[in-house]
Coordinates of C-alpha atoms and ligand atoms in Angstrom, one line a residue:
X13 CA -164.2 263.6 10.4
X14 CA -166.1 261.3 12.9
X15 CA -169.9 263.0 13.5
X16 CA -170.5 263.4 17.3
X17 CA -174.1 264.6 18.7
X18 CA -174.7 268.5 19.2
X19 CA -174.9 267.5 22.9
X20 CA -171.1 266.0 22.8
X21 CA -170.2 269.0 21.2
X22 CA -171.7 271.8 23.5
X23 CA -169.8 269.4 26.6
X24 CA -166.6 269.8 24.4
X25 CA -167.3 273.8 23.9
X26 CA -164.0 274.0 21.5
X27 CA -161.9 272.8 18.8
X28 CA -163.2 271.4 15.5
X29 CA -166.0 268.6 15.4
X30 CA -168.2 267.6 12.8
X31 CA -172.0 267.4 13.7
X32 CA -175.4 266.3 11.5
X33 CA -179.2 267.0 12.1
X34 CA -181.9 269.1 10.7
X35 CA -182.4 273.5 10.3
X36 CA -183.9 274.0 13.5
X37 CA -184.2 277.9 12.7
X38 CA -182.2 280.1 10.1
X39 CA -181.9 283.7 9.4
X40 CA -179.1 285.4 6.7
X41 CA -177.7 288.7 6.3
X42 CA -175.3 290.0 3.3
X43 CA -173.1 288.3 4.9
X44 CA -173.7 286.2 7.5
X45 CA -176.1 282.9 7.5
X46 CA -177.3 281.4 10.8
X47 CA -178.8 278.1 11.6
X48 CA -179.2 276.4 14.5
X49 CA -179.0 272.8 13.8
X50 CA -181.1 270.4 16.0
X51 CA -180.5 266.8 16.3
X52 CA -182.5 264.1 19.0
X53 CA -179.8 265.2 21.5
X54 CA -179.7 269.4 21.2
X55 CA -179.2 272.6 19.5
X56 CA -176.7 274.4 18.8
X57 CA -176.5 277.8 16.5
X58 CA -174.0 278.0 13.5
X59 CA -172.8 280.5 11.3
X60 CA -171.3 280.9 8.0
X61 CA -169.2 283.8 6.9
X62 CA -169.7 284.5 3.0
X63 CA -166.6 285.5 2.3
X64 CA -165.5 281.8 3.0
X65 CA -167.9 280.3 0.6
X66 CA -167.9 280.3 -3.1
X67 CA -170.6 281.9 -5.2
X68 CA -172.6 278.0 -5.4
X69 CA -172.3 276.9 -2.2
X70 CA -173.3 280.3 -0.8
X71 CA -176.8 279.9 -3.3
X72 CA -177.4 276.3 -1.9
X73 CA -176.7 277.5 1.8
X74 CA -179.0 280.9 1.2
X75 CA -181.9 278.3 0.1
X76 CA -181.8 276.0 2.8
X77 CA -184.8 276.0 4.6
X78 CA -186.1 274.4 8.2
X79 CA -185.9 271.3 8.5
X80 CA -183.1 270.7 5.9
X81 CA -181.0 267.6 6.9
X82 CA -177.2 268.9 6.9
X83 CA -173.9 268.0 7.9
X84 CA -171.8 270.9 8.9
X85 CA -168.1 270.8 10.2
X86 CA -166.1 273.7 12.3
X87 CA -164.9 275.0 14.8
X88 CA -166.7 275.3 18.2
X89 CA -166.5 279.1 20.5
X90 CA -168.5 280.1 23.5
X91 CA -171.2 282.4 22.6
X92 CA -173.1 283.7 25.9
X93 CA -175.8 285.4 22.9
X94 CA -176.0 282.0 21.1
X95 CA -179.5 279.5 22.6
X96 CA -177.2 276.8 24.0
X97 CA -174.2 278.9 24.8
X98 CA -171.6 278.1 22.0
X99 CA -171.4 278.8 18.6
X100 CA -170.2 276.9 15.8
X101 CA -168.0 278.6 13.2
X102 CA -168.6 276.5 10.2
X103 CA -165.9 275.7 7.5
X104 CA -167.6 273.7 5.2
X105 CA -170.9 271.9 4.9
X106 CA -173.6 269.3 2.8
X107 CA -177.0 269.9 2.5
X108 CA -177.9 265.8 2.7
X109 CA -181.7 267.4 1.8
X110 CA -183.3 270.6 0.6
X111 CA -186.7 270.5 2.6
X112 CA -189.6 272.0 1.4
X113 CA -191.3 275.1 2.8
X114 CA -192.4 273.6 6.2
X115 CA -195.9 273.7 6.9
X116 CA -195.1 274.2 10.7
X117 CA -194.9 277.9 11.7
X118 CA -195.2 279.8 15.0
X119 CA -198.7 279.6 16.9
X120 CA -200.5 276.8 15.1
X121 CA -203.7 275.6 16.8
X122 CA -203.3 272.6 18.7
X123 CA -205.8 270.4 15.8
X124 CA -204.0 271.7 13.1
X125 CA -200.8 270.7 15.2
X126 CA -202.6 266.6 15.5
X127 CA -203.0 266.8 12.3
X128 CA -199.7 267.0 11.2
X129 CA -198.6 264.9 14.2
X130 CA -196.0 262.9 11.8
X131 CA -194.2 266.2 11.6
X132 CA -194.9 267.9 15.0
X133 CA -193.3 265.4 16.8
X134 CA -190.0 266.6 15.9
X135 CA -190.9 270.0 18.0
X136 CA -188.7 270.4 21.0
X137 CA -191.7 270.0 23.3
X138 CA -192.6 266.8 21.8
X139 CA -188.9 265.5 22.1
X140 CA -188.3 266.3 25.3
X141 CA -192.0 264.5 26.5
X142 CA -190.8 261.2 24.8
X143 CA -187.5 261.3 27.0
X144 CA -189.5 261.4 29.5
X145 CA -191.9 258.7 28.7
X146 CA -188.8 256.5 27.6
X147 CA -187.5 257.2 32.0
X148 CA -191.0 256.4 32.7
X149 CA -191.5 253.0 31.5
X150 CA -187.5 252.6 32.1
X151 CA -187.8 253.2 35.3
X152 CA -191.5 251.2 35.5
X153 CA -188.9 248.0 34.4
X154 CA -185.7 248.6 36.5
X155 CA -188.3 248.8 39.7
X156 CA -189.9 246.0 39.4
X157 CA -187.0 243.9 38.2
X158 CA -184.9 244.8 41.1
X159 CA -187.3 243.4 43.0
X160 CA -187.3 240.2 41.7
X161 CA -190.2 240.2 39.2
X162 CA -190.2 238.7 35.9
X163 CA -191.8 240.5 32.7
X164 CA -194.4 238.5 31.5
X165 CA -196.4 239.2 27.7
X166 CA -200.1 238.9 27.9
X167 CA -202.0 238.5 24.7
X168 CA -203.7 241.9 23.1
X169 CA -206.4 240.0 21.9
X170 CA -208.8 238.6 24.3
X171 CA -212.4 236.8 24.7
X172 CA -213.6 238.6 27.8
X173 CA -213.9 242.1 29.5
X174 CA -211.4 243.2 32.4
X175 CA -213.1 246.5 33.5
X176 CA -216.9 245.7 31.9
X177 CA -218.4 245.8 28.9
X178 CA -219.3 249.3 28.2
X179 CA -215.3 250.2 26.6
X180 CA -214.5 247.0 24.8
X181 CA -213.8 247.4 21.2
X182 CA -214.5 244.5 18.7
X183 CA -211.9 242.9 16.5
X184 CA -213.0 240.7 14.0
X185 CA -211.2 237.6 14.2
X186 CA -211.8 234.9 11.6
X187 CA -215.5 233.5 11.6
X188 CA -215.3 235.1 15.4
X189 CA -215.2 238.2 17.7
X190 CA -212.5 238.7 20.0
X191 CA -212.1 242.2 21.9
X192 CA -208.7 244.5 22.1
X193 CA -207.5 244.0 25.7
X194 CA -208.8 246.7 28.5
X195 CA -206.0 245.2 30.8
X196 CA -203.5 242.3 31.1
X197 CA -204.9 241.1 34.7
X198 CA -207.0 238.0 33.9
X199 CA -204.1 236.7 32.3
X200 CA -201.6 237.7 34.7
X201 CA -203.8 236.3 37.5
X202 CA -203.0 233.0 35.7
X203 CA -199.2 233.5 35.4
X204 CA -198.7 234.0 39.4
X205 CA -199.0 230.1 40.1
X206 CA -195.8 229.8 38.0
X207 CA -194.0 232.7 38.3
X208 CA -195.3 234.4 41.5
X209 CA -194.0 238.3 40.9
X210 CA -194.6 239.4 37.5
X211 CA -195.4 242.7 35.5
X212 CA -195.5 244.2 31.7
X213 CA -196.0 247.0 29.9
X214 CA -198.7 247.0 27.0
X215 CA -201.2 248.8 24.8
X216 CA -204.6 248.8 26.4
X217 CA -207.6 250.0 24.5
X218 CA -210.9 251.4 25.6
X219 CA -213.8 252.9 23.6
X220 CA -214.2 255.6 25.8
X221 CA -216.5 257.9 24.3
X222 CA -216.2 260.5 26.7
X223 CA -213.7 263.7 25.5
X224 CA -211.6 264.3 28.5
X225 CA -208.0 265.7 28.3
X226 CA -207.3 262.5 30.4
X227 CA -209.0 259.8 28.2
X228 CA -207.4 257.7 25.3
X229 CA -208.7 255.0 23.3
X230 CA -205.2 253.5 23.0
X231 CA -203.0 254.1 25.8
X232 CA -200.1 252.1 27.3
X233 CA -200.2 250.1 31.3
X234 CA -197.4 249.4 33.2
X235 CA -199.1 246.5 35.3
X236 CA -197.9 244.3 38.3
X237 CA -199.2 241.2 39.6
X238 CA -197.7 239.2 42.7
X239 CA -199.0 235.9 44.6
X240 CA -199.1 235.8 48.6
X241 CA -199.7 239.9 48.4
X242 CA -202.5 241.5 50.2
X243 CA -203.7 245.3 49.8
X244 CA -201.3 247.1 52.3
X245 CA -198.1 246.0 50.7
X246 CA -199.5 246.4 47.3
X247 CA -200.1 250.2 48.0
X248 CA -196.7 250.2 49.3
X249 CA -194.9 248.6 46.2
X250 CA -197.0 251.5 44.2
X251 CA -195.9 254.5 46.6
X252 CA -192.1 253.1 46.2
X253 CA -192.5 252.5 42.3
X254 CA -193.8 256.1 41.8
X255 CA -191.4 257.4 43.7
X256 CA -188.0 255.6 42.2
X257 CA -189.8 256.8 38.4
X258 CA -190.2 260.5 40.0
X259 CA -186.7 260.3 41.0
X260 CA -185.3 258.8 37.9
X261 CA -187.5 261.7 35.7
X262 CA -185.2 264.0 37.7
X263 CA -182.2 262.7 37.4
X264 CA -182.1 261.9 34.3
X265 CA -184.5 264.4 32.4
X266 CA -183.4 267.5 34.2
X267 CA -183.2 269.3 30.8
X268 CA -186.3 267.8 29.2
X269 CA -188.4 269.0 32.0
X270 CA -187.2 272.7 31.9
X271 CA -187.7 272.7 28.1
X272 CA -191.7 271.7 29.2
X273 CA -191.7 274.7 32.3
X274 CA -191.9 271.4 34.9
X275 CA -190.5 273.1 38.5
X276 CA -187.8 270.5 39.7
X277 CA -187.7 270.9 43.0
X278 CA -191.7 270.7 43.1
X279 CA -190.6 267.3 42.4
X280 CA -187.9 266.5 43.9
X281 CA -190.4 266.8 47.1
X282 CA -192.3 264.3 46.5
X283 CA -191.4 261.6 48.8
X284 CA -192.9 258.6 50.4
X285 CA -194.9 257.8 52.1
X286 CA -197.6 259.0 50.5
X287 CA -200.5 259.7 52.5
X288 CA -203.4 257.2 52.3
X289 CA -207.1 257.6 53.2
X290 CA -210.2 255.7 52.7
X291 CA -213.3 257.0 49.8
X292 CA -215.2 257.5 53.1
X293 CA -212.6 259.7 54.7
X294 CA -212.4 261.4 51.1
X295 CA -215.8 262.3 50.9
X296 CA -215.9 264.0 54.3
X297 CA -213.1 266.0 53.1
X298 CA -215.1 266.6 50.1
X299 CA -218.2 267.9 52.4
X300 CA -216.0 269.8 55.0
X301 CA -213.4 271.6 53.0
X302 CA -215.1 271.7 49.6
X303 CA -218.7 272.2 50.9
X304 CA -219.9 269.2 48.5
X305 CA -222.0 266.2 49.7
X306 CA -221.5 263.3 47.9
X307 CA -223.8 260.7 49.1
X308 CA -221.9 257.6 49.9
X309 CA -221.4 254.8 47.0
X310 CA -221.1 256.6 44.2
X311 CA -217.7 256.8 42.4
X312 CA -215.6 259.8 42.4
X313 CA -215.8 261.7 39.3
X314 CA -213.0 264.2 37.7
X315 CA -214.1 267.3 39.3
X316 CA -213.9 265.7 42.8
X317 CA -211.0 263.8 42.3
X318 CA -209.6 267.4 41.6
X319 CA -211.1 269.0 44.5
X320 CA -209.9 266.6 46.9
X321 CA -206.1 266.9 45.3
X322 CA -206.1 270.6 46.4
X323 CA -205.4 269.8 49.8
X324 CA -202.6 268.0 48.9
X325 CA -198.8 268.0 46.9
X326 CA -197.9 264.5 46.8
X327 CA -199.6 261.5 45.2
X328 CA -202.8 260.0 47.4
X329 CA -203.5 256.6 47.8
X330 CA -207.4 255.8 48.3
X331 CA -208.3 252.7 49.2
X332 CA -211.8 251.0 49.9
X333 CA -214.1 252.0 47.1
X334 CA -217.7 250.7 47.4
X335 CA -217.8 247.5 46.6
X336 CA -220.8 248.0 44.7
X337 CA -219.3 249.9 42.3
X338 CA -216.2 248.2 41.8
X339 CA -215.2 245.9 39.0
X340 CA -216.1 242.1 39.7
X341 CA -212.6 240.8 40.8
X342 CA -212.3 243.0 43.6
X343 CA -213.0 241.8 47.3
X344 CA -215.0 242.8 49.8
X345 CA -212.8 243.7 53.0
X346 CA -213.9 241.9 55.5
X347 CA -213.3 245.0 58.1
X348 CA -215.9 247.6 56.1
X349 CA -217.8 244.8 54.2
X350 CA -219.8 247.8 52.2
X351 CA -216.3 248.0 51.3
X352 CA -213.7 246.6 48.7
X353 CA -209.8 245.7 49.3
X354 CA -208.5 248.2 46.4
X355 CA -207.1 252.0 45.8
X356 CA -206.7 254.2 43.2
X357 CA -203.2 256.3 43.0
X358 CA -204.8 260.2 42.7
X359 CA -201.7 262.8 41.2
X360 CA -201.2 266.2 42.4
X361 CA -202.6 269.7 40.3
X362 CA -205.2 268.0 38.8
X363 CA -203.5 264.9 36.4
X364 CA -206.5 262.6 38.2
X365 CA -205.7 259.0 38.9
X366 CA -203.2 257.5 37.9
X367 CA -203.0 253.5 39.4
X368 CA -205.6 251.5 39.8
X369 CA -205.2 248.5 42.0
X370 CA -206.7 245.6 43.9
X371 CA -206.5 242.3 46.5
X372 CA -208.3 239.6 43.7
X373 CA -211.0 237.8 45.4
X374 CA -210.5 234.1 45.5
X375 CA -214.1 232.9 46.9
X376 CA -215.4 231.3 43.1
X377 CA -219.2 232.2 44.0
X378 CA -218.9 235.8 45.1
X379 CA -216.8 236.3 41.9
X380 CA -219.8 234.4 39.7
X381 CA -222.2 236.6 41.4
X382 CA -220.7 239.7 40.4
X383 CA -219.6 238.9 36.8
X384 CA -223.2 237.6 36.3
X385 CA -224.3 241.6 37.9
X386 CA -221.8 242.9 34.8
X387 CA -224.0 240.7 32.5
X388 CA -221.5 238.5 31.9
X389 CA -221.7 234.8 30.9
X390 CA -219.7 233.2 33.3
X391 CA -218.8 230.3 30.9
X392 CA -216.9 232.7 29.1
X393 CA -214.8 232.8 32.1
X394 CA -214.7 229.5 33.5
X395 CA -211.0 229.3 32.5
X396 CA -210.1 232.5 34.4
X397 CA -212.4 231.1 37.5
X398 CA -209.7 227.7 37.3
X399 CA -207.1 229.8 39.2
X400 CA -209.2 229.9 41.9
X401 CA -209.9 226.2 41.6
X402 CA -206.6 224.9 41.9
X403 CA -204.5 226.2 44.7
X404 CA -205.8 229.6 45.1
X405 CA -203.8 232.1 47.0
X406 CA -204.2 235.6 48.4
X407 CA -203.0 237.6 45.1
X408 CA -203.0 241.3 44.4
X409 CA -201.9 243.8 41.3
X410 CA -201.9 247.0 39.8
X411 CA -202.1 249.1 36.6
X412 CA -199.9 252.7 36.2
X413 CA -201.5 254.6 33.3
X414 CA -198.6 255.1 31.9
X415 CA -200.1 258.4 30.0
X416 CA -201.7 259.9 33.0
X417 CA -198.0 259.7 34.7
X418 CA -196.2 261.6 32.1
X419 CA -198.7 264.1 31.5
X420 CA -198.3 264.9 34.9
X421 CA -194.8 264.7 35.8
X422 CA -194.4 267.0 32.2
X423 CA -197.1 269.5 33.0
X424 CA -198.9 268.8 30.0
X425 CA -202.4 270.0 29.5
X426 CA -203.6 267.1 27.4
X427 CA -202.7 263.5 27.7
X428 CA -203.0 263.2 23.8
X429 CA -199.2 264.8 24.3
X430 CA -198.3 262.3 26.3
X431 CA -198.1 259.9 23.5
X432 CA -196.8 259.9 20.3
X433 CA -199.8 259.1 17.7
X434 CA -202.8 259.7 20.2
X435 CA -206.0 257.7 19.4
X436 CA -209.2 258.9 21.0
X437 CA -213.2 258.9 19.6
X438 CA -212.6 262.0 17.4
X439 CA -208.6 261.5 16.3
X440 CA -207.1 258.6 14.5
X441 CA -204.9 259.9 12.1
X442 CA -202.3 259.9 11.1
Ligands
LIG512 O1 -208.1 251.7 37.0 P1 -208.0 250.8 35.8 O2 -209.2 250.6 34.9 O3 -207.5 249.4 36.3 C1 -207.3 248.2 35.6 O4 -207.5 248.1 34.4 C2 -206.8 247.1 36.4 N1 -207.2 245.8 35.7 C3 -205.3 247.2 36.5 C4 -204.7 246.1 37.3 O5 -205.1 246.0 38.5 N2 -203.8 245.4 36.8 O6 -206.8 251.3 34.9 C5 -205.5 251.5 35.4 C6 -204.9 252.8 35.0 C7 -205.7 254.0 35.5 O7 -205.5 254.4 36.8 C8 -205.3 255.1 34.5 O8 -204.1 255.6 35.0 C9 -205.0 254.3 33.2 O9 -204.9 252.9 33.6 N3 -206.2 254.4 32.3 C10 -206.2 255.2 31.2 N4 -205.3 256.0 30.7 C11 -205.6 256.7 29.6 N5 -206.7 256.6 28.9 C12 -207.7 255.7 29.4 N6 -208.8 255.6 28.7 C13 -207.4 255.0 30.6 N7 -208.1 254.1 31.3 C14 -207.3 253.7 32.3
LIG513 MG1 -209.6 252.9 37.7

């Protein structure tokens, strides 16, 4: 017989099928033995009457512990006791391989549960947070590809800094030094004067050595890039992006985000527009509501970030950071000169921010000034500094931490489960 997924069979609820996957979790009597097998797509519970068995196979079944792969064939029966609904009355079986005791049991601490990462990421939780992240960056694609960008590969190895020194890590390279890349925008600043609308999705690494539950050293960006764009309609794009990925996470991982306790229809309200205010206006809600005086230019840390997303259940777009303290590339607005032509995307219940994004400026000297304030040399960037030599146009872009999103839209209290193998200053294995 033909092996179709658990999921297939729970949607065919009877008759005889044949399904494979691994012991989810067993339990035996005399008589009966019950496992509920788990492949990628479900569970489903099975049992196996002794008295259909002979004397061996009964022995091998008996000894079959979690996580034993297994093919089983039989017949399918609602069950309204059974986990998923069904039940499936087996009639013969193969234990493909007798797994050893598992090391994985109930109420493990969460190290323990990093440490065995290879392993853990079979849980159910874990699962059903990759789905998710697989919506997220499909989604992330099928947006910007609609409208009419191209995807574009930026290298991973790189000669200068995106977001300052202070996070780069060194790779040795050769008789050189070259740095992991923070971000693909330098690059994809170049790639607008032949393709215009780009984006990608990449690794980015920082040496963050701050422990945060929203910090990694090796995370993934989903970052866009367009020519002729200035900083309202680059806002926009983001508001319209995060909404079609909210909307695809619901539709299509209704069952992933009730395994991981996420409220649906908390999300289902989150619609645009999304409301947009200024650090300035930020920091008088800060003083007024919150009672906290922040005194105007320095950045917004966690804790205020948080405070401010209290008074709010959609995303928040804040734009005009001081310029001061922003990275070199982005402008000054000319409106609120103290000012710079950027936002930051800030989620809801605390998952922080989760876009960063920018106008470029295109005046050469105001972009040597500040990259020689970063202690940069600026030879080092005099190729970057060309595409604003020859034929410079208004140009804007973003970056979606693509971590930050899924922690968030999953309910997660650590981004390290918001990726597979998490890398941070303390956790690199395995
Ligand atoms: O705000 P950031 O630093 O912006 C940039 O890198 C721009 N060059 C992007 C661009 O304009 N193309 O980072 C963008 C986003 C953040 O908002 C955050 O969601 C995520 O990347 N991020 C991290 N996520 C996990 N761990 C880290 N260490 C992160 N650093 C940034
Ligand atoms: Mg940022």
């Amino acid at each position: 017989m033909a092996f179709i997924s658990i999921q297939d069979a729970l949607q065919r609820g009877s008759g005889k099928v044949a399904i494979r996957g691994w012991i989810y979790r067993e339990r035996g009597s005399n008589e009966f033995k019950f496992i509920v097998l788990r492949d990628s797509t479900d569970i489903i519970q099975c049992v196996f009457k002794k008295e259909q068995f002979d004397a061996q196979q009964w022995e091998e079944l008996d000894k079959a512990l979690i996580e034993s792969s297994m093919e089983i064939e039989g017949t399918l029966h609602e069950d309204k006791r059974a986990p998923t609904g069904y039940e499936l009355r087996a009639t013969s079986f193969n234990v493909v391989q007798r797994a050893e005791k598992y090391p994985i049991t109930k109420d493990q601490s969460p190290e323990f549960l990093l440490d065995i990462r290879h392993l853990w990421i079979r849980s159910r939780k874990l699962a059903a947070v990759m789905k998710v992240r697989h919506t997220v960056m499909q989604a992330f694609r099928e947006f910007y590809v609609k409208n009419g960008y191209l995807e574009w590969a930026p290298p991973i190895l790189t000669p200068n800094a995106c977001e300052g020194g202070a996070t780069l890590f060194e790779v040795k390279y050769y008789k050189e030094k070259l740095y992991l890349t923070q971000s693909w925008q330098l690059y994809a600043e170049a790639a607008i004067f032949a393709l215009e609308k780009i984006f990608c999705i990449s690794p980015c690494f920082r040496a963050e050595r701050s422990k945060t539950s929203r910090h990694l050293s090796e995370f993934w960006m989903a970052e866009m890039e367009s020519a002729w764009m200035k900083l309202d309609d680059l806002a926009k794009s983001a508001e319209e992006c995060v909404a079609y990925i909210i909307e695809q996470v619901v539709k299509r991982n209704a069952k992933e985000l009730e395994i991981l306790g996420q409220d649906i229809s908390k999300l289902k309200k989150i619609t645009i527009p999304f409301p947009r205010i200024t650090y300035t206006e930020a920091l008088e809600l800060l003083k007024k509501k919150e009672k906290i005086d922040i005194s105007w230019g320095k950045d917004l840390r966690t804790i205020e970030e948080d405070l401010i997303m209290k008074h709010f259940d959609k995303p928040v777009i804040v734009t005009n950071y001081p310029k001061e303290i922003m990275a070199f590339y982005k402008p000054q607005d000319p409106k609120n000169p103290k000012t710079a032509l950027c936002f930051d995307m800030l989620a809801p219940e605390g998952y922080g921010e989760i876009i960063g994004g920018s106008q470029r400026d295109i005046d050469i000297e105001e972009l040597k000034k500040a990259l020689k304030k970063e202690g940069e040399k600026i030879e080092k960037y005099d190729w970057y500094l060309d595409t604003r030599r020859y034929g410079s146009v208004p140009h804007a872009g973003y970056g979606l931490g693509i971590e930050r999103v899924v922690a968030w839209l999953c309910k997660l209290d650590n981004i390290k489960d918001a990726i597979p193998f998490p890398r941070t200053m303390l956790r690199f294995r395995p």
